[in-house]
mmCIF file of C-alpha atoms in Angstrom:
data_model
loop_
_atom_site.group_PDB
_atom_site.id
_atom_site.type_symbol
_atom_site.label_atom_id
_atom_site.label_comp_id
_atom_site.label_asym_id
_atom_site.label_seq_id
_atom_site.Cartn_x
_atom_site.Cartn_y
_atom_site.Cartn_z
ATOM 1 C CA MET I 140 79.941 242.436 31.583
ATOM 2 C CA ALA I 141 77.348 239.668 31.585
ATOM 3 C CA ARG I 142 77.764 236.122 33.022
ATOM 4 C CA VAL I 143 77.328 233.884 29.971
ATOM 5 C CA LEU I 144 76.785 230.184 29.300
ATOM 6 C CA VAL I 145 77.783 228.269 26.162
ATOM 7 C CA VAL I 146 76.332 225.405 25.212
ATOM 8 C CA GLU I 147 78.095 223.869 22.225
ATOM 9 C CA ASP I 148 79.335 220.439 21.458
ATOM 10 C CA ASP I 149 81.749 221.543 18.888
ATOM 11 C CA GLN I 150 85.027 222.376 20.453
ATOM 12 C CA PHE I 151 86.582 224.708 17.657
ATOM 13 C CA VAL I 152 83.285 226.766 17.395
ATOM 14 C CA ARG I 153 83.202 226.612 21.561
ATOM 15 C CA SER I 154 86.877 228.034 21.882
ATOM 16 C CA ALA I 155 86.432 230.632 19.745
ATOM 17 C CA LEU I 156 83.103 231.568 21.364
ATOM 18 C CA ILE I 157 84.734 231.232 24.629
ATOM 19 C CA ARG I 158 87.806 233.718 23.735
ATOM 20 C CA HIS I 159 86.011 236.517 21.822
ATOM 21 C CA LEU I 160 83.464 236.463 24.954
ATOM 22 C CA THR I 161 86.049 236.797 27.298
ATOM 23 C CA GLU I 162 88.069 239.422 25.373
ATOM 24 C CA ALA I 163 84.903 241.575 25.490
ATOM 25 C CA GLY I 164 84.984 241.024 28.965
ATOM 26 C CA HIS I 165 82.304 238.993 29.715
ATOM 27 C CA ALA I 166 82.789 235.602 32.599
ATOM 28 C CA VAL I 167 82.076 232.291 30.524
ATOM 29 C CA ARG I 168 81.312 229.402 31.243
ATOM 30 C CA SER I 169 81.061 226.441 28.859
ATOM 31 C CA VAL I 170 79.192 223.238 28.514
ATOM 32 C CA GLY I 171 78.818 220.497 26.116
ATOM 33 C CA THR I 172 75.769 218.806 26.740
ATOM 34 C CA ALA I 173 72.131 219.752 27.199
ATOM 35 C CA LEU I 174 72.123 217.877 31.105
ATOM 36 C CA GLU I 175 75.849 219.603 31.797
ATOM 37 C CA ALA I 176 73.444 222.857 30.603
ATOM 38 C CA LEU I 177 70.737 222.067 32.804
ATOM 39 C CA ARG I 178 72.657 221.357 35.727
ATOM 40 C CA GLU I 179 75.111 224.709 35.163
ATOM 41 C CA VAL I 180 71.964 226.773 35.226
ATOM 42 C CA ALA I 181 70.613 225.231 38.182
ATOM 43 C CA GLN I 182 73.370 225.979 40.268
ATOM 44 C CA VAL I 183 74.855 229.191 38.836
ATOM 45 C CA GLY I 184 73.295 232.935 38.159
ATOM 46 C CA PHE I 185 73.523 233.599 34.043
ATOM 47 C CA ASP I 186 72.927 236.530 32.544
ATOM 48 C CA LEU I 187 72.516 234.994 29.168
ATOM 49 C CA VAL I 188 72.801 231.220 27.563
ATOM 50 C CA VAL I 189 74.285 230.569 23.885
ATOM 51 C CA LEU I 190 72.511 227.422 23.093
ATOM 52 C CA ASP I 191 73.237 225.012 20.134
ATOM 53 C CA LEU I 192 70.662 222.604 18.858
ATOM 54 C CA GLY I 193 72.916 219.630 17.503
ATOM 55 C CA LEU I 194 74.198 218.577 21.293
ATOM 56 C CA PRO I 195 75.224 214.951 21.516
ATOM 57 C CA ASP I 196 72.565 213.963 24.437
ATOM 58 C CA LEU I 197 69.879 215.657 24.050
ATOM 59 C CA ASP I 198 67.919 217.781 21.054
ATOM 60 C CA GLY I 199 68.433 221.455 21.758
ATOM 61 C CA GLY I 200 64.643 222.754 20.940
ATOM 62 C CA GLU I 201 63.832 219.915 24.194
ATOM 63 C CA ALA I 202 66.658 221.383 26.246
ATOM 64 C CA LEU I 203 65.362 225.009 25.580
ATOM 65 C CA LYS I 204 61.815 223.756 27.098
ATOM 66 C CA MET I 205 63.637 222.082 30.245
ATOM 67 C CA LEU I 206 65.515 225.491 30.945
ATOM 68 C CA ARG I 207 62.301 227.148 30.733
ATOM 69 C CA GLY I 208 61.064 225.012 33.070
ATOM 70 C CA ILE I 209 63.535 226.064 35.878
ATOM 71 C CA THR I 210 64.880 230.063 34.777
ATOM 72 C CA ASP I 211 63.966 232.744 32.609
ATOM 73 C CA VAL I 212 67.286 233.768 31.956
ATOM 74 C CA PRO I 213 67.736 234.759 28.336
ATOM 75 C CA VAL I 214 68.471 232.347 25.488
ATOM 76 C CA ILE I 215 70.033 232.806 22.285
ATOM 77 C CA ILE I 216 69.899 229.604 19.561
ATOM 78 C CA ALA I 217 73.044 229.538 17.805
ATOM 79 C CA THR I 218 72.783 226.788 15.279
ATOM 80 C CA ALA I 219 73.137 225.398 11.430
ATOM 81 C CA ARG I 220 69.529 224.869 10.886
ATOM 82 C CA ASP I 221 67.746 227.633 9.127
ATOM 83 C CA ASP I 222 64.151 226.535 8.994
ATOM 84 C CA GLU I 223 61.678 229.184 9.404
ATOM 85 C CA ALA I 224 59.223 227.034 10.503
ATOM 86 C CA GLU I 225 61.764 225.488 13.421
ATOM 87 C CA ILE I 226 62.640 229.592 14.166
ATOM 88 C CA VAL I 227 59.311 230.430 14.916
ATOM 89 C CA ARG I 228 58.765 227.361 16.722
ATOM 90 C CA LEU I 229 61.583 227.628 19.219
ATOM 91 C CA LEU I 230 60.931 231.346 19.723
ATOM 92 C CA ASN I 231 57.896 230.487 20.908
ATOM 93 C CA ASP I 232 58.823 228.084 23.500
ATOM 94 C CA GLY I 233 60.534 231.094 24.903
ATOM 95 C CA ALA I 234 63.893 231.650 22.987
ATOM 96 C CA ASP I 235 64.857 235.063 23.205
ATOM 97 C CA ASP I 236 66.589 235.050 20.137
ATOM 98 C CA TYR I 237 68.110 232.959 17.033
ATOM 99 C CA LEU I 238 71.576 232.980 15.355
ATOM 100 C CA THR I 239 72.042 230.830 11.963
ATOM 101 C CA LYS I 240 75.632 229.526 11.806
ATOM 102 C CA PRO I 241 78.293 230.979 10.170
ATOM 103 C CA PHE I 242 77.809 234.078 12.110
ATOM 104 C CA SER I 243 80.557 236.469 12.881
ATOM 105 C CA VAL I 244 81.237 237.255 16.562
ATOM 106 C CA GLU I 245 80.067 241.364 15.871
ATOM 107 C CA HIS I 246 76.882 239.928 14.897
ATOM 108 C CA LEU I 247 76.431 237.990 18.428
ATOM 109 C CA SER I 248 77.586 240.734 20.112
ATOM 110 C CA ALA I 249 75.253 242.700 18.967
ATOM 111 C CA ARG I 250 72.570 240.211 19.033
ATOM 112 C CA MET I 251 73.332 239.780 23.039
ATOM 113 C CA ALA I 252 73.874 243.470 23.803
ATOM 114 C CA ALA I 253 70.131 243.643 22.560
ATOM 115 C CA VAL I 254 68.916 240.836 24.254
ATOM 116 C CA LEU I 255 70.400 242.122 27.503
ATOM 117 C CA ARG I 256 69.051 245.705 27.009
ATOM 118 C CA ARG I 257 65.698 243.870 26.900
ATOM 119 C CA SER I 258 66.336 241.901 29.704
ATOM 120 C CA ARG I 259 67.656 244.399 32.014
ATOM 121 C CA GLY I 260 65.450 246.746 30.758
ATOM 122 C CA ALA I 261 62.281 244.892 31.848
ATOM 123 C CA ALA I 262 64.266 243.879 35.444
ATOM 124 C CA ALA I 263 64.618 247.797 36.193
ATOM 125 C CA GLY I 264 61.139 248.983 35.182
ATOM 126 C CA ALA I 265 58.338 250.391 37.698
ATOM 127 C CA GLU I 266 57.351 247.789 40.246
ATOM 128 C CA PRO I 267 53.957 248.373 41.263
ATOM 129 C CA PRO I 268 52.921 247.682 45.192
ATOM 130 C CA SER I 269 53.154 243.982 45.944
ATOM 131 C CA ARG I 270 51.718 242.370 48.764
ATOM 132 C CA VAL I 271 54.650 240.222 51.008
ATOM 133 C CA ILE I 272 53.814 236.795 52.302
ATOM 134 C CA ARG I 273 55.214 235.801 55.771
ATOM 135 C CA VAL I 274 55.990 232.488 57.071
ATOM 136 C CA GLY I 275 58.450 232.375 59.892
ATOM 137 C CA GLY I 276 61.892 234.076 58.666
ATOM 138 C CA LEU I 277 60.055 233.532 54.631
ATOM 139 C CA SER I 278 59.447 236.387 53.404
ATOM 140 C CA ILE I 279 57.857 236.023 49.503
ATOM 141 C CA ASP I 280 56.848 238.806 47.254
ATOM 142 C CA PRO I 281 54.833 237.360 44.289
ATOM 143 C CA LEU I 282 54.893 239.875 42.300
ATOM 144 C CA ARG I 283 58.548 241.621 42.497
ATOM 145 C CA ARG I 284 59.614 237.720 42.547
ATOM 146 C CA ARG I 285 61.410 238.040 45.528
ATOM 147 C CA ALA I 286 62.329 236.151 48.618
ATOM 148 C CA ALA I 287 64.196 236.050 51.388
ATOM 149 C CA LEU I 288 65.231 233.820 54.749
ATOM 150 C CA ASP I 289 66.097 235.428 57.469
ATOM 151 C CA GLY I 290 66.481 238.693 55.961
ATOM 152 C CA SER I 291 68.906 236.999 53.448
ATOM 153 C CA ALA I 292 67.917 237.198 49.981
ATOM 154 C CA LEU I 293 67.265 233.497 48.425
ATOM 155 C CA ASP I 294 68.511 232.810 44.420
ATOM 156 C CA LEU I 295 66.105 231.238 43.319
ATOM 157 C CA THR I 296 64.662 229.713 39.923
ATOM 158 C CA ARG I 297 61.949 230.553 38.362
ATOM 159 C CA ARG I 298 60.501 227.478 38.947
ATOM 160 C CA GLU I 299 61.569 227.111 42.567
ATOM 161 C CA PHE I 300 60.137 230.612 43.433
ATOM 162 C CA ASP I 301 56.859 229.941 41.672
ATOM 163 C CA LEU I 302 56.628 226.151 43.893
ATOM 164 C CA LEU I 303 57.280 228.261 47.064
ATOM 165 C CA ALA I 304 55.142 230.962 46.416
ATOM 166 C CA PHE I 305 51.754 228.624 45.980
ATOM 167 C CA LEU I 306 52.847 226.943 49.010
ATOM 168 C CA ALA I 307 53.192 230.152 50.752
ATOM 169 C CA GLN I 308 50.044 231.212 49.762
ATOM 170 C CA ARG I 309 48.241 228.340 51.707
ATOM 171 C CA PRO I 310 50.734 227.428 55.149
ATOM 172 C CA GLY I 311 50.152 224.552 56.912
ATOM 173 C CA VAL I 312 47.873 223.197 54.302
ATOM 174 C CA VAL I 313 49.186 219.636 52.393
ATOM 175 C CA VAL I 314 48.982 220.387 48.515
ATOM 176 C CA PRO I 315 48.506 217.228 46.566
ATOM 177 C CA ARG I 316 51.177 216.474 43.981
ATOM 178 C CA LYS I 317 48.440 216.560 41.472
ATOM 179 C CA GLU I 318 47.191 219.924 42.121
ATOM 180 C CA LEU I 319 51.275 221.127 42.463
ATOM 181 C CA LEU I 320 51.324 219.857 38.400
ATOM 182 C CA ALA I 321 48.662 221.449 37.326
ATOM 183 C CA GLU I 322 49.133 224.956 39.099
ATOM 184 C CA VAL I 323 52.675 225.378 39.351
ATOM 185 C CA TRP I 324 54.040 223.640 36.386
ATOM 186 C CA GLN I 325 50.409 223.985 34.114
ATOM 187 C CA GLN I 326 50.446 220.346 33.634
ATOM 188 C CA SER I 327 47.638 217.928 33.832
ATOM 189 C CA TYR I 328 49.957 214.873 34.641
ATOM 190 C CA GLY I 329 53.568 214.113 34.813
ATOM 191 C CA ASP I 330 56.345 212.406 36.555
ATOM 192 C CA ASP I 331 56.472 212.989 40.587
ATOM 193 C CA GLN I 332 60.297 213.199 39.870
ATOM 194 C CA THR I 333 59.272 216.536 38.328
ATOM 195 C CA ILE I 334 58.388 217.790 41.980
ATOM 196 C CA ASP I 335 60.994 216.039 44.352
ATOM 197 C CA VAL I 336 64.148 217.461 41.838
ATOM 198 C CA HIS I 337 62.847 220.774 42.758
ATOM 199 C CA LEU I 338 61.807 220.151 46.362
ATOM 200 C CA SER I 339 65.378 218.944 46.837
ATOM 201 C CA TRP I 340 66.948 222.212 45.181
ATOM 202 C CA LEU I 341 64.519 224.039 47.144
ATOM 203 C CA ARG I 342 65.393 222.487 50.490
ATOM 204 C CA ARG I 343 69.170 223.032 49.635
ATOM 205 C CA LYS I 344 68.739 226.963 49.417
ATOM 206 C CA LEU I 345 66.429 226.699 52.886
ATOM 207 C CA GLY I 346 69.362 224.928 54.696
ATOM 208 C CA GLU I 347 67.169 221.671 55.509
ATOM 209 C CA THR I 348 67.103 218.219 53.812
ATOM 210 C CA ALA I 349 64.098 215.826 53.592
ATOM 211 C CA ALA I 350 65.614 213.547 56.721
ATOM 212 C CA ARG I 351 65.623 216.745 58.885
ATOM 213 C CA PRO I 352 62.626 219.621 57.220
ATOM 214 C CA ARG I 353 62.215 223.195 58.790
ATOM 215 C CA TYR I 354 59.514 224.206 56.424
ATOM 216 C CA LEU I 355 59.039 221.617 53.720
ATOM 217 C CA HIS I 356 57.485 218.565 54.921
ATOM 218 C CA THR I 357 56.557 215.670 52.412
ATOM 219 C CA LEU I 358 53.614 213.505 53.430
ATOM 220 C CA ARG I 359 54.192 210.348 51.288
ATOM 221 C CA GLY I 360 51.610 209.661 48.969
ATOM 222 C CA VAL I 361 49.598 212.718 49.946
ATOM 223 C CA GLY I 362 51.313 216.036 48.942
ATOM 224 C CA VAL I 363 53.604 219.152 50.175
ATOM 225 C CA LYS I 364 52.998 221.604 52.988
ATOM 226 C CA LEU I 365 55.179 224.083 53.818
ATOM 227 C CA GLU I 366 54.852 226.165 57.460
ATOM 228 C CA PRO I 367 57.241 227.545 60.201
ATOM 229 C CA PRO I 368 59.622 225.992 62.262
ATOM 230 C CA ARG I 369 58.355 224.709 65.633
#
């Protein structure tokens, strides 16, 4: 069984996919817009996303890029578009597979099984030795991409983990926002709101708020630092 998010605005197609995937034993959630998909992925752990491109609020290609900014969950594109150049671009942007409508439910099931095998096989591969970073009750394992707070595992998105690990490697040091954008997001410029949103999500999972910080401290106009609670 897999936890699957279906992102599809056509109610008929959406209902058919939900019915088929549920009958196949999967736990299915569905949304009809890109923004709803981003919200779901940020809040719920999925094993796979089936993403339509023709969404009403945002093109699915842009939605894919935004998804890749917060998670490495496997994504199968399902759309009526069949342009080869676009398929190549989407795969290069992080899609794991691509299905052109109309497709049979058997075809979708086979593609899902293949993507999930690759994903789970990679996760189960041999793990190299890793140096664990400890800051107060936080422990971060960069190679295994695991983090825990006071012994309890943290369920972090890819970008949340990258942000936490980067700050943890410089405990007590104020890291400028421009450096965070360059090193964590690989962007030479960008909107500070991107950092603020991810900090907010990360704070929530660390059990703190901006008004009452424990680990993450923001210095207005300067940057962010991570340090153990006093």
